[in-house]
Every structure is written in structure tokens, then in C-alpha cells.
Tab-separated table of N, CA, C and O in Angstrom:
chain	number	residue	atom	x	y	z
N	17	GLN	N	85.643	114.699	88.520
N	17	GLN	CA	86.319	113.500	87.866
N	17	GLN	C	86.673	112.464	88.752
N	17	GLN	O	86.604	111.203	88.669
N	18	VAL	N	87.332	112.932	89.871
N	18	VAL	CA	87.703	112.100	91.065
N	18	VAL	C	87.169	112.659	92.228
N	18	VAL	O	87.269	113.814	92.676
N	19	GLN	N	86.356	111.897	92.937
N	19	GLN	CA	85.859	112.175	94.264
N	19	GLN	C	86.662	111.529	95.475
N	19	GLN	O	86.902	110.422	95.296
N	20	LEU	N	86.947	112.204	96.414
N	20	LEU	CA	87.712	111.795	97.651
N	20	LEU	C	86.691	112.125	98.845
N	20	LEU	O	86.187	113.291	99.042
N	21	VAL	N	86.731	111.097	99.680
N	21	VAL	CA	85.981	111.313	100.972
N	21	VAL	C	86.747	110.660	102.153
N	21	VAL	O	87.082	109.436	102.008
N	22	GLU	N	87.153	111.419	103.028
N	22	GLU	CA	87.943	111.146	104.147
N	22	GLU	C	86.859	110.760	105.324
N	22	GLU	O	85.911	111.134	105.493
N	23	SER	N	87.439	109.869	106.114
N	23	SER	CA	86.724	109.447	107.398
N	23	SER	C	87.781	109.143	108.354
N	23	SER	O	88.909	108.684	108.122
N	24	GLY	N	87.341	108.876	109.694
N	24	GLY	CA	88.121	108.351	110.609
N	24	GLY	C	88.721	109.299	111.583
N	24	GLY	O	89.357	108.922	112.651
N	25	GLY	N	88.584	110.597	111.443
N	25	GLY	CA	88.952	111.650	112.473
N	25	GLY	C	88.405	111.482	113.714
N	25	GLY	O	87.225	110.838	113.854
N	26	GLY	N	88.821	112.201	114.738
N	26	GLY	CA	88.138	112.143	115.972
N	26	GLY	C	89.143	112.726	117.054
N	26	GLY	O	90.140	113.182	116.788
N	27	LEU	N	88.844	112.574	118.347
N	27	LEU	CA	89.621	112.981	119.369
N	27	LEU	C	90.400	111.862	120.032
N	27	LEU	O	89.647	110.674	120.185
N	28	VAL	N	91.575	111.975	120.107
N	28	VAL	CA	92.454	110.799	120.816
N	28	VAL	C	93.344	111.674	121.788
N	28	VAL	O	93.655	112.791	121.823
N	29	GLN	N	93.890	110.949	122.816
N	29	GLN	CA	94.717	111.370	123.728
N	29	GLN	C	96.161	111.200	123.184
N	29	GLN	O	96.580	110.275	122.457
N	30	ALA	N	97.171	111.994	123.766
N	30	ALA	CA	98.599	111.889	123.313
N	30	ALA	C	99.036	110.588	123.556
N	30	ALA	O	98.920	109.823	124.578
N	31	GLY	N	99.840	110.003	122.421
N	31	GLY	CA	100.257	108.824	122.506
N	31	GLY	C	99.355	107.666	121.918
N	31	GLY	O	99.848	106.470	121.845
N	32	GLY	N	98.068	108.144	121.627
N	32	GLY	CA	97.236	107.166	121.101
N	32	GLY	C	97.354	107.003	119.571
N	32	GLY	O	98.241	107.543	118.997
N	33	SER	N	96.377	106.210	119.035
N	33	SER	CA	96.380	105.971	117.627
N	33	SER	C	95.094	106.212	116.991
N	33	SER	O	94.012	106.228	117.639
N	34	LEU	N	95.242	106.392	115.674
N	34	LEU	CA	94.002	106.760	114.794
N	34	LEU	C	94.136	106.353	113.459
N	34	LEU	O	95.365	106.581	112.912
N	35	THR	N	93.260	105.689	112.693
N	35	THR	CA	93.454	105.522	111.293
N	35	THR	C	92.529	106.224	110.516
N	35	THR	O	91.264	106.208	110.723
N	36	LEU	N	93.010	106.922	109.616
N	36	LEU	CA	92.172	107.668	108.508
N	36	LEU	C	91.828	106.947	107.332
N	36	LEU	O	92.873	106.193	106.907
N	37	SER	N	90.862	107.077	106.629
N	37	SER	CA	90.554	106.453	105.459
N	37	SER	C	90.119	107.424	104.396
N	37	SER	O	89.576	108.528	104.682
N	38	CYS	N	90.464	107.198	103.120
N	38	CYS	CA	90.195	108.038	101.988
N	38	CYS	C	89.533	107.200	100.774
N	38	CYS	O	90.498	106.456	100.174
N	39	ALA	N	88.330	107.274	100.641
N	39	ALA	CA	87.740	106.394	99.552
N	39	ALA	C	87.657	107.309	98.403
N	39	ALA	O	87.083	108.422	98.353
N	40	ALA	N	88.179	106.790	97.171
N	40	ALA	CA	88.142	107.440	95.933
N	40	ALA	C	87.200	106.802	95.000
N	40	ALA	O	87.052	105.671	94.906
N	41	SER	N	86.487	107.601	94.112
N	41	SER	CA	85.747	106.997	93.209
N	41	SER	C	85.781	108.042	91.910
N	41	SER	O	86.334	109.099	91.972
N	42	GLY	N	85.118	107.649	90.977
N	42	GLY	CA	85.165	108.289	89.593
N	42	GLY	C	86.220	107.779	88.784
N	42	GLY	O	86.652	106.621	88.759
N	43	ARG	N	87.057	108.779	88.113
N	43	ARG	CA	88.087	108.299	87.232
N	43	ARG	C	89.481	108.166	88.001
N	43	ARG	O	90.413	108.785	87.808
N	44	THR	N	89.302	107.126	88.932
N	44	THR	CA	90.498	106.809	89.830
N	44	THR	C	91.684	106.233	88.916
N	44	THR	O	92.764	106.417	89.384
N	45	PHE	N	91.471	105.714	87.767
N	45	PHE	CA	92.613	105.203	87.008
N	45	PHE	C	93.418	106.432	86.419
N	45	PHE	O	94.628	106.110	86.083
N	46	SER	N	92.949	107.485	86.589
N	46	SER	CA	93.871	108.648	86.113
N	46	SER	C	94.665	109.160	86.959
N	46	SER	O	95.696	110.048	86.697
N	47	SER	N	94.616	108.738	88.420
N	47	SER	CA	95.458	109.220	89.394
N	47	SER	C	96.734	108.425	89.561
N	47	SER	O	96.718	107.139	89.550
N	48	TYR	N	97.860	109.114	89.651
N	48	TYR	CA	99.064	108.460	89.691
N	48	TYR	C	99.452	108.193	91.312
N	48	TYR	O	100.113	107.192	91.581
N	49	ALA	N	99.168	109.168	92.073
N	49	ALA	CA	99.496	109.090	93.524
N	49	ALA	C	98.410	109.707	94.375
N	49	ALA	O	97.527	110.487	94.046
N	50	MET	N	98.415	109.382	95.592
N	50	MET	CA	97.466	109.859	96.664
N	50	MET	C	98.267	110.323	97.753
N	50	MET	O	99.412	109.889	98.094
N	51	ALA	N	97.695	111.309	98.649
N	51	ALA	CA	98.549	112.023	99.563
N	51	ALA	C	97.740	112.328	100.711
N	51	ALA	O	96.422	112.652	100.529
N	52	TRP	N	98.184	112.642	101.819
N	52	TRP	CA	97.515	113.309	102.903
N	52	TRP	C	98.253	114.518	103.243
N	52	TRP	O	99.489	114.515	103.360
N	53	PHE	N	97.526	115.610	103.554
N	53	PHE	CA	97.927	116.774	103.960
N	53	PHE	C	97.149	117.104	105.285
N	53	PHE	O	96.083	116.615	105.537
N	54	ARG	N	97.702	118.189	105.868
N	54	ARG	CA	96.993	118.602	107.070
N	54	ARG	C	97.089	120.144	107.292
N	54	ARG	O	98.216	120.768	106.841
N	55	GLN	N	96.261	120.725	107.990
N	55	GLN	CA	96.113	122.113	108.174
N	55	GLN	C	95.626	122.415	109.455
N	55	GLN	O	94.420	122.195	109.861
N	56	ALA	N	96.422	123.040	110.368
N	56	ALA	CA	95.914	123.615	111.595
N	56	ALA	C	95.443	124.988	111.482
N	56	ALA	O	95.866	125.733	110.365
N	57	PRO	N	94.697	125.586	112.329
N	57	PRO	CA	94.213	126.853	112.296
N	57	PRO	C	95.361	127.888	112.172
N	57	PRO	O	96.361	127.703	112.856
N	58	GLN	N	95.341	128.838	111.279
N	58	GLN	CA	96.297	130.014	111.045
N	58	GLN	C	97.611	129.346	110.527
N	58	GLN	O	98.655	130.185	110.359
N	59	LYS	N	97.626	128.185	110.015
N	59	LYS	CA	99.010	127.611	109.336
N	59	LYS	C	98.662	127.162	108.146
N	59	LYS	O	97.496	126.917	107.616
N	60	GLU	N	99.741	126.943	107.450
N	60	GLU	CA	99.713	126.589	105.931
N	60	GLU	C	99.243	125.074	105.886
N	60	GLU	O	99.622	124.241	106.854
N	61	ARG	N	98.628	124.676	104.804
N	61	ARG	CA	98.519	123.249	104.654
N	61	ARG	C	99.814	122.485	104.385
N	61	ARG	O	100.548	122.960	103.414
N	62	GLU	N	100.185	121.584	105.089
N	62	GLU	CA	101.326	120.850	104.931
N	62	GLU	C	101.377	119.484	104.613
N	62	GLU	O	100.372	118.726	104.947
N	63	PHE	N	102.295	118.874	103.794
N	63	PHE	CA	102.426	117.616	103.368
N	63	PHE	C	102.583	116.648	104.506
N	63	PHE	O	103.451	117.016	105.490
N	64	VAL	N	101.904	115.471	104.638
N	64	VAL	CA	102.022	114.457	105.583
N	64	VAL	C	102.672	113.250	105.099
N	64	VAL	O	103.660	112.664	105.551
N	65	ALA	N	102.124	112.665	104.060
N	65	ALA	CA	102.416	111.360	103.516
N	65	ALA	C	101.919	111.112	102.017
N	65	ALA	O	100.797	111.767	101.748
N	66	ALA	N	102.460	110.438	101.110
N	66	ALA	CA	101.963	110.118	99.879
N	66	ALA	C	102.364	108.705	99.499
N	66	ALA	O	103.214	108.091	100.014
N	67	ILE	N	101.568	108.204	98.630
N	67	ILE	CA	101.777	106.857	98.065
N	67	ILE	C	101.369	106.765	96.525
N	67	ILE	O	100.444	107.425	96.168
N	68	THR	N	102.028	106.045	95.790
N	68	THR	CA	101.720	105.851	94.395
N	68	THR	C	100.834	104.657	94.299
N	68	THR	O	100.958	103.632	95.139
N	69	TRP	N	99.914	104.866	93.372
N	69	TRP	CA	98.755	103.616	93.262
N	69	TRP	C	99.373	102.314	92.712
N	69	TRP	O	99.122	101.367	93.163
N	70	SER	N	100.186	102.520	91.705
N	70	SER	CA	100.651	101.301	91.178
N	70	SER	C	101.729	100.555	91.797
N	70	SER	O	101.814	99.424	92.008
N	71	THR	N	102.766	101.390	92.271
N	71	THR	CA	104.040	100.670	92.778
N	71	THR	C	104.074	100.756	94.330
N	71	THR	O	104.720	99.877	94.903
N	72	GLY	N	103.264	101.570	94.960
N	72	GLY	CA	103.069	101.618	96.418
N	72	GLY	C	104.261	102.164	97.082
N	72	GLY	O	104.646	102.043	98.180
N	73	ILE	N	105.113	103.077	96.360
N	73	ILE	CA	106.138	103.928	96.841
N	73	ILE	C	105.647	105.063	97.782
N	73	ILE	O	104.732	105.585	97.620
N	74	THR	N	106.210	105.045	98.932
N	74	THR	CA	105.787	105.991	99.966
N	74	THR	C	106.670	107.121	100.269
N	74	THR	O	107.972	107.004	100.058
N	75	TYR	N	106.060	108.265	100.809
N	75	TYR	CA	106.874	109.327	101.183
N	75	TYR	C	106.160	109.849	102.244
N	75	TYR	O	105.015	109.929	102.553
N	76	TYR	N	107.147	110.533	103.365
N	76	TYR	CA	106.754	110.955	104.505
N	76	TYR	C	107.294	112.325	104.821
N	76	TYR	O	108.418	112.380	104.530
N	77	ALA	N	106.635	113.135	105.565
N	77	ALA	CA	107.125	114.249	106.049
N	77	ALA	C	107.946	114.063	107.311
N	77	ALA	O	107.879	112.928	107.934
N	78	ASP	N	109.273	114.716	107.465
N	78	ASP	CA	110.095	114.388	108.543
N	78	ASP	C	109.198	114.291	109.962
N	78	ASP	O	109.707	113.387	110.751
N	79	SER	N	108.309	115.068	110.057
N	79	SER	CA	107.683	115.193	111.402
N	79	SER	C	106.799	113.998	111.709
N	79	SER	O	106.403	113.716	112.827
N	80	VAL	N	106.670	112.955	110.887
N	80	VAL	CA	105.761	111.977	111.170
N	80	VAL	C	106.513	110.580	110.909
N	80	VAL	O	105.837	109.449	111.049
N	81	LYS	N	107.624	110.748	110.218
N	81	LYS	CA	108.288	109.457	109.874
N	81	LYS	C	108.361	108.496	111.287
N	81	LYS	O	108.825	109.110	112.352
N	82	GLY	N	108.334	107.205	111.111
N	82	GLY	CA	108.319	106.287	112.212
N	82	GLY	C	107.032	106.212	113.012
N	82	GLY	O	106.950	105.413	113.784
N	83	ARG	N	106.078	107.221	112.845
N	83	ARG	CA	104.960	107.243	113.566
N	83	ARG	C	103.697	106.924	112.684
N	83	ARG	O	102.678	106.356	113.036
N	84	PHE	N	103.719	107.519	111.521
N	84	PHE	CA	102.494	107.414	110.439
N	84	PHE	C	102.889	106.293	109.404
N	84	PHE	O	103.864	106.230	108.876
N	85	THR	N	101.807	105.637	108.947
N	85	THR	CA	101.945	104.894	107.853
N	85	THR	C	100.912	104.982	106.838
N	85	THR	O	99.617	104.913	107.255
N	86	ILE	N	101.393	105.188	105.644
N	86	ILE	CA	100.270	105.344	104.544
N	86	ILE	C	100.270	104.028	103.736
N	86	ILE	O	101.303	103.360	103.507
N	87	SER	N	99.119	103.653	103.403
N	87	SER	CA	99.015	102.314	102.638
N	87	SER	C	97.737	102.512	101.770
N	87	SER	O	96.893	103.409	101.784
N	88	ARG	N	97.632	101.575	100.747
N	88	ARG	CA	96.372	101.611	99.810
N	88	ARG	C	95.944	100.201	99.607
N	88	ARG	O	96.580	99.210	99.615
N	89	ASP	N	94.624	100.105	99.421
N	89	ASP	CA	93.966	98.757	99.077
N	89	ASP	C	93.432	99.198	97.587
N	89	ASP	O	92.347	99.858	97.400
N	90	ASN	N	94.076	98.791	96.698
N	90	ASN	CA	93.639	99.010	95.199
N	90	ASN	C	92.262	98.579	94.860
N	90	ASN	O	91.522	99.322	94.319
N	91	ALA	N	91.934	97.512	95.412
N	91	ALA	CA	90.749	96.801	95.013
N	91	ALA	C	89.430	97.479	95.594
N	91	ALA	O	88.362	97.815	95.029
N	92	LYS	N	89.644	98.166	96.559
N	92	LYS	CA	88.699	99.234	97.342
N	92	LYS	C	88.864	100.658	97.051
N	92	LYS	O	88.033	101.498	97.338
N	93	ASN	N	90.022	101.005	96.220
N	93	ASN	CA	90.173	102.455	95.939
N	93	ASN	C	90.209	103.143	97.018
N	93	ASN	O	89.749	104.395	97.206
N	94	THR	N	90.844	102.789	98.174
N	94	THR	CA	91.042	103.476	99.421
N	94	THR	C	92.453	103.556	99.934
N	94	THR	O	93.326	102.546	99.667
N	95	VAL	N	92.794	104.689	100.283
N	95	VAL	CA	94.008	104.978	100.990
N	95	VAL	C	93.860	105.275	102.483
N	95	VAL	O	92.859	105.786	102.858
N	96	TYR	N	94.845	104.719	103.277
N	96	TYR	CA	94.711	104.764	104.784
N	96	TYR	C	96.003	105.562	105.268
N	96	TYR	O	96.871	105.744	104.670
N	97	LEU	N	95.615	106.127	106.476
N	97	LEU	CA	96.854	106.780	107.093
N	97	LEU	C	96.651	106.302	108.596
N	97	LEU	O	95.879	106.667	109.282
N	98	GLN	N	97.547	105.286	108.905
N	98	GLN	CA	97.721	104.817	110.361
N	98	GLN	C	98.524	105.766	111.200
N	98	GLN	O	99.729	105.916	110.784
N	99	MET	N	97.967	106.361	112.143
N	99	MET	CA	98.812	107.398	112.856
N	99	MET	C	98.960	106.768	114.243
N	99	MET	O	98.001	106.474	115.096
N	100	ASN	N	100.167	106.514	114.699
N	100	ASN	CA	100.461	106.090	115.969
N	100	ASN	C	101.309	107.226	116.812
N	100	ASN	O	101.887	108.120	116.222
N	101	SER	N	101.390	107.015	118.208
N	101	SER	CA	102.031	107.877	119.072
N	101	SER	C	101.865	109.319	118.683
N	101	SER	O	102.576	110.054	118.476
N	102	LEU	N	100.575	109.713	118.599
N	102	LEU	CA	100.031	110.884	118.318
N	102	LEU	C	100.518	111.952	119.359
N	102	LEU	O	100.543	111.569	120.545
N	103	LYS	N	100.774	113.164	118.749
N	103	LYS	CA	101.221	114.359	119.599
N	103	LYS	C	100.261	115.354	119.468
N	103	LYS	O	99.555	115.510	118.508
N	104	PRO	N	100.162	116.332	120.358
N	104	PRO	CA	99.188	117.409	120.187
N	104	PRO	C	99.276	118.280	119.048
N	104	PRO	O	98.486	118.814	118.500
N	105	GLU	N	100.817	118.353	118.572
N	105	GLU	CA	101.073	119.201	117.407
N	105	GLU	C	100.425	118.363	116.057
N	105	GLU	O	100.546	118.988	114.955
N	106	ASP	N	100.015	117.153	116.226
N	106	ASP	CA	99.404	116.455	115.161
N	106	ASP	C	97.842	116.992	114.811
N	106	ASP	O	97.388	116.721	113.835
N	107	THR	N	97.477	117.792	115.813
N	107	THR	CA	96.081	118.297	115.703
N	107	THR	C	95.932	119.084	114.570
N	107	THR	O	96.691	120.125	114.259
N	108	ALA	N	94.989	118.829	113.569
N	108	ALA	CA	94.664	119.560	112.252
N	108	ALA	C	93.542	118.966	111.735
N	108	ALA	O	93.130	117.694	111.867
N	109	VAL	N	93.143	119.511	110.617
N	109	VAL	CA	92.141	118.982	109.728
N	109	VAL	C	93.062	118.389	108.578
N	109	VAL	O	93.950	118.818	108.026
N	110	TYR	N	92.753	116.966	108.597
N	110	TYR	CA	93.583	116.067	107.390
N	110	TYR	C	92.824	115.976	106.228
N	110	TYR	O	91.699	115.690	106.163
N	111	TYR	N	93.441	116.327	105.066
N	111	TYR	CA	92.891	116.108	103.877
N	111	TYR	C	93.492	115.052	102.943
N	111	TYR	O	94.742	115.029	102.879
N	112	CYS	N	92.706	114.358	102.191
N	112	CYS	CA	93.243	113.436	101.175
N	112	CYS	C	93.240	114.016	99.809
N	112	CYS	O	92.394	114.963	99.577
N	113	ALA	N	94.261	113.861	98.918
N	113	ALA	CA	94.535	114.464	97.852
N	113	ALA	C	94.977	113.504	96.837
N	113	ALA	O	95.447	112.490	97.139
N	114	ALA	N	94.619	113.671	95.494
N	114	ALA	CA	95.003	112.958	94.279
N	114	ALA	C	95.762	113.640	93.259
N	114	ALA	O	95.195	114.735	93.018
N	115	ALA	N	96.708	113.141	92.723
N	115	ALA	CA	97.504	113.779	91.649
N	115	ALA	C	97.579	112.934	90.433
N	115	ALA	O	97.720	111.707	90.558
N	116	GLU	N	97.434	113.607	89.379
N	116	GLU	CA	97.415	112.984	88.159
N	116	GLU	C	99.043	112.636	87.580
N	116	GLU	O	99.306	111.748	86.895
N	117	SER	N	99.824	113.445	88.132
N	117	SER	CA	101.209	113.378	87.862
N	117	SER	C	102.005	114.140	88.850
N	117	SER	O	101.460	115.090	89.509
N	118	TRP	N	103.282	113.857	88.869
N	118	TRP	CA	104.112	114.466	89.940
N	118	TRP	C	105.538	114.946	89.291
N	118	TRP	O	105.915	114.572	88.250
N	119	THR	N	105.984	115.946	90.022
N	119	THR	CA	107.387	116.341	89.815
N	119	THR	C	108.141	116.244	91.228
N	119	THR	O	107.347	116.307	92.061
N	120	ARG	N	109.404	116.197	91.219
N	120	ARG	CA	110.122	116.153	92.510
N	120	ARG	C	109.705	117.341	93.207
N	120	ARG	O	109.693	117.240	94.481
N	121	SER	N	109.543	118.497	92.724
N	121	SER	CA	109.353	119.750	93.473
N	121	SER	C	107.895	120.039	93.819
N	121	SER	O	107.563	120.834	94.674
N	122	SER	N	106.982	119.313	93.168
N	122	SER	CA	105.530	119.523	93.452
N	122	SER	C	104.755	118.556	94.352
N	122	SER	O	103.821	118.964	94.868
N	123	ARG	N	105.431	117.567	94.479
N	123	ARG	CA	104.779	116.283	95.256
N	123	ARG	C	104.376	116.780	96.614
N	123	ARG	O	103.550	116.100	97.199
N	124	TYR	N	105.223	117.623	97.274
N	124	TYR	CA	105.205	117.926	98.588
N	124	TYR	C	104.315	119.140	98.999
N	124	TYR	O	104.169	119.468	100.127
N	125	TYR	N	103.655	119.706	97.992
N	125	TYR	CA	102.819	120.859	97.915
N	125	TYR	C	101.478	120.693	97.521
N	125	TYR	O	101.275	119.972	96.615
N	126	PRO	N	100.605	121.454	98.025
N	126	PRO	CA	99.178	121.389	97.493
N	126	PRO	C	99.008	121.672	96.035
N	126	PRO	O	98.119	121.065	95.466
N	127	ARG	N	99.669	122.619	95.553
N	127	ARG	CA	99.720	122.921	94.093
N	127	ARG	C	99.856	121.877	93.145
N	127	ARG	O	99.609	121.698	92.083
N	128	GLY	N	100.597	120.702	93.658
N	128	GLY	CA	100.795	119.551	92.895
N	128	GLY	C	99.776	118.566	92.740
N	128	GLY	O	99.934	117.522	92.236
N	129	TYR	N	98.570	118.711	93.489
N	129	TYR	CA	97.497	117.830	93.476
N	129	TYR	C	96.187	118.460	92.782
N	129	TYR	O	95.958	119.640	92.824
N	130	ASP	N	95.472	117.463	92.305
N	130	ASP	CA	94.436	117.846	91.318
N	130	ASP	C	92.930	117.771	91.956
N	130	ASP	O	92.026	118.502	91.515
N	131	TYR	N	92.905	116.872	92.984
N	131	TYR	CA	91.573	116.677	93.633
N	131	TYR	C	91.866	116.567	95.007
N	131	TYR	O	92.889	116.041	95.632
N	132	TRP	N	90.807	116.906	95.952
N	132	TRP	CA	90.827	117.058	97.303
N	132	TRP	C	89.620	116.598	97.970
N	132	TRP	O	88.472	116.778	97.427
N	133	GLY	N	89.776	116.092	99.200
N	133	GLY	CA	88.604	115.596	99.788
N	133	GLY	C	88.123	116.704	100.637
N	133	GLY	O	88.642	117.918	100.791
N	134	GLN	N	87.121	116.436	101.658
N	134	GLN	CA	86.581	117.691	102.465
N	134	GLN	C	87.218	117.791	103.680
N	134	GLN	O	87.092	118.898	104.485
N	135	GLY	N	88.035	116.965	104.100
N	135	GLY	CA	88.858	116.950	105.289
N	135	GLY	C	88.209	116.296	106.432
N	135	GLY	O	86.988	116.157	106.545
N	136	THR	N	88.958	115.806	107.443
N	136	THR	CA	88.517	115.221	108.731
N	136	THR	C	89.454	115.741	109.852
N	136	THR	O	90.546	115.752	109.741
N	137	GLN	N	88.658	116.124	110.974
N	137	GLN	CA	89.296	116.773	112.056
N	137	GLN	C	89.933	115.705	112.729
N	137	GLN	O	89.471	114.637	113.279
N	138	VAL	N	91.276	115.966	113.136
N	138	VAL	CA	91.944	115.132	114.210
N	138	VAL	C	92.518	115.916	115.410
N	138	VAL	O	93.077	116.889	115.113
N	139	THR	N	91.966	115.642	116.553
N	139	THR	CA	92.421	116.529	117.632
N	139	THR	C	93.169	115.478	118.630
N	139	THR	O	92.465	114.371	119.156
N	140	VAL	N	94.302	115.854	119.054
N	140	VAL	CA	95.011	115.185	120.104
N	140	VAL	C	95.137	116.048	121.411
N	140	VAL	O	95.810	117.085	121.361
N	141	SER	N	94.639	115.434	122.283
N	141	SER	CA	94.678	116.085	123.642
N	141	SER	C	95.882	115.686	124.477
N	141	SER	O	96.484	114.518	124.324
N	142	SER	N	96.333	116.632	125.363
N	142	SER	CA	97.470	116.540	126.193
N	142	SER	C	97.024	116.313	127.537
N	142	SER	O	97.774	115.888	128.506
């Protein structure tokens, strides 16, 4: 019903910047919010940032506040994640997700999202 495709991952050095994109198609009108999660090998998939489509309200994990910025272009049905001051611990596969609805307790967890992209690798070298 909703298809998500991430792009923009790659290799960067510590302190560098990278911008990820997530293009949404299909029944995008049914999505309330979009989010970025990331998952490193042997680790749980963790919340990074989220944004509501209509109002543009943003949410961030403490680990990325002040460094990452989530934004959206409604006309293009695209969500972005601008990542600055990258650290080696930011290395992970980054996933885009869409939620039809949220609760305060579910928005920060994978179970709160209905659709997922295939992921894009971000590697930060030191």
C-alpha cells in the first residue's frame, strides 16, 4: 500500500555530513508520520528521528539531537535526514518507516510503524 525507498547512504569520515532520502509512493495519504531507524550488526533496531506529514512536528533520539535534522517535502512525498558531525557510532543500516497512527509509547519503536524501506548503509570511519 505504501512503498518506501531509501537512498543516500555511503562512507564518510568522522565529522563529515551525509543526507539520506526516503521516497514514498502508493497510499501516502494514509500515513500520519515518517521516521528513520537504524540498526548496527548484533544490535536492536533503534529510533533516530520522526516527522509528521501534516504539521511537520519532529522528534529525535537523544543521541542525534543537534546533529541530525529530519525534514519532508510534501510535494515530492520525500523525507530527508541531514546528518552532520557524524561519529563512528552512527554506523548502521538506516531504515525509513511510515506509520498510519501513533501513540506516545509506540512512536519510538519499530512495532509502531506499518511500512518499511529496504535500508541504506551508512559507514563512518575514524
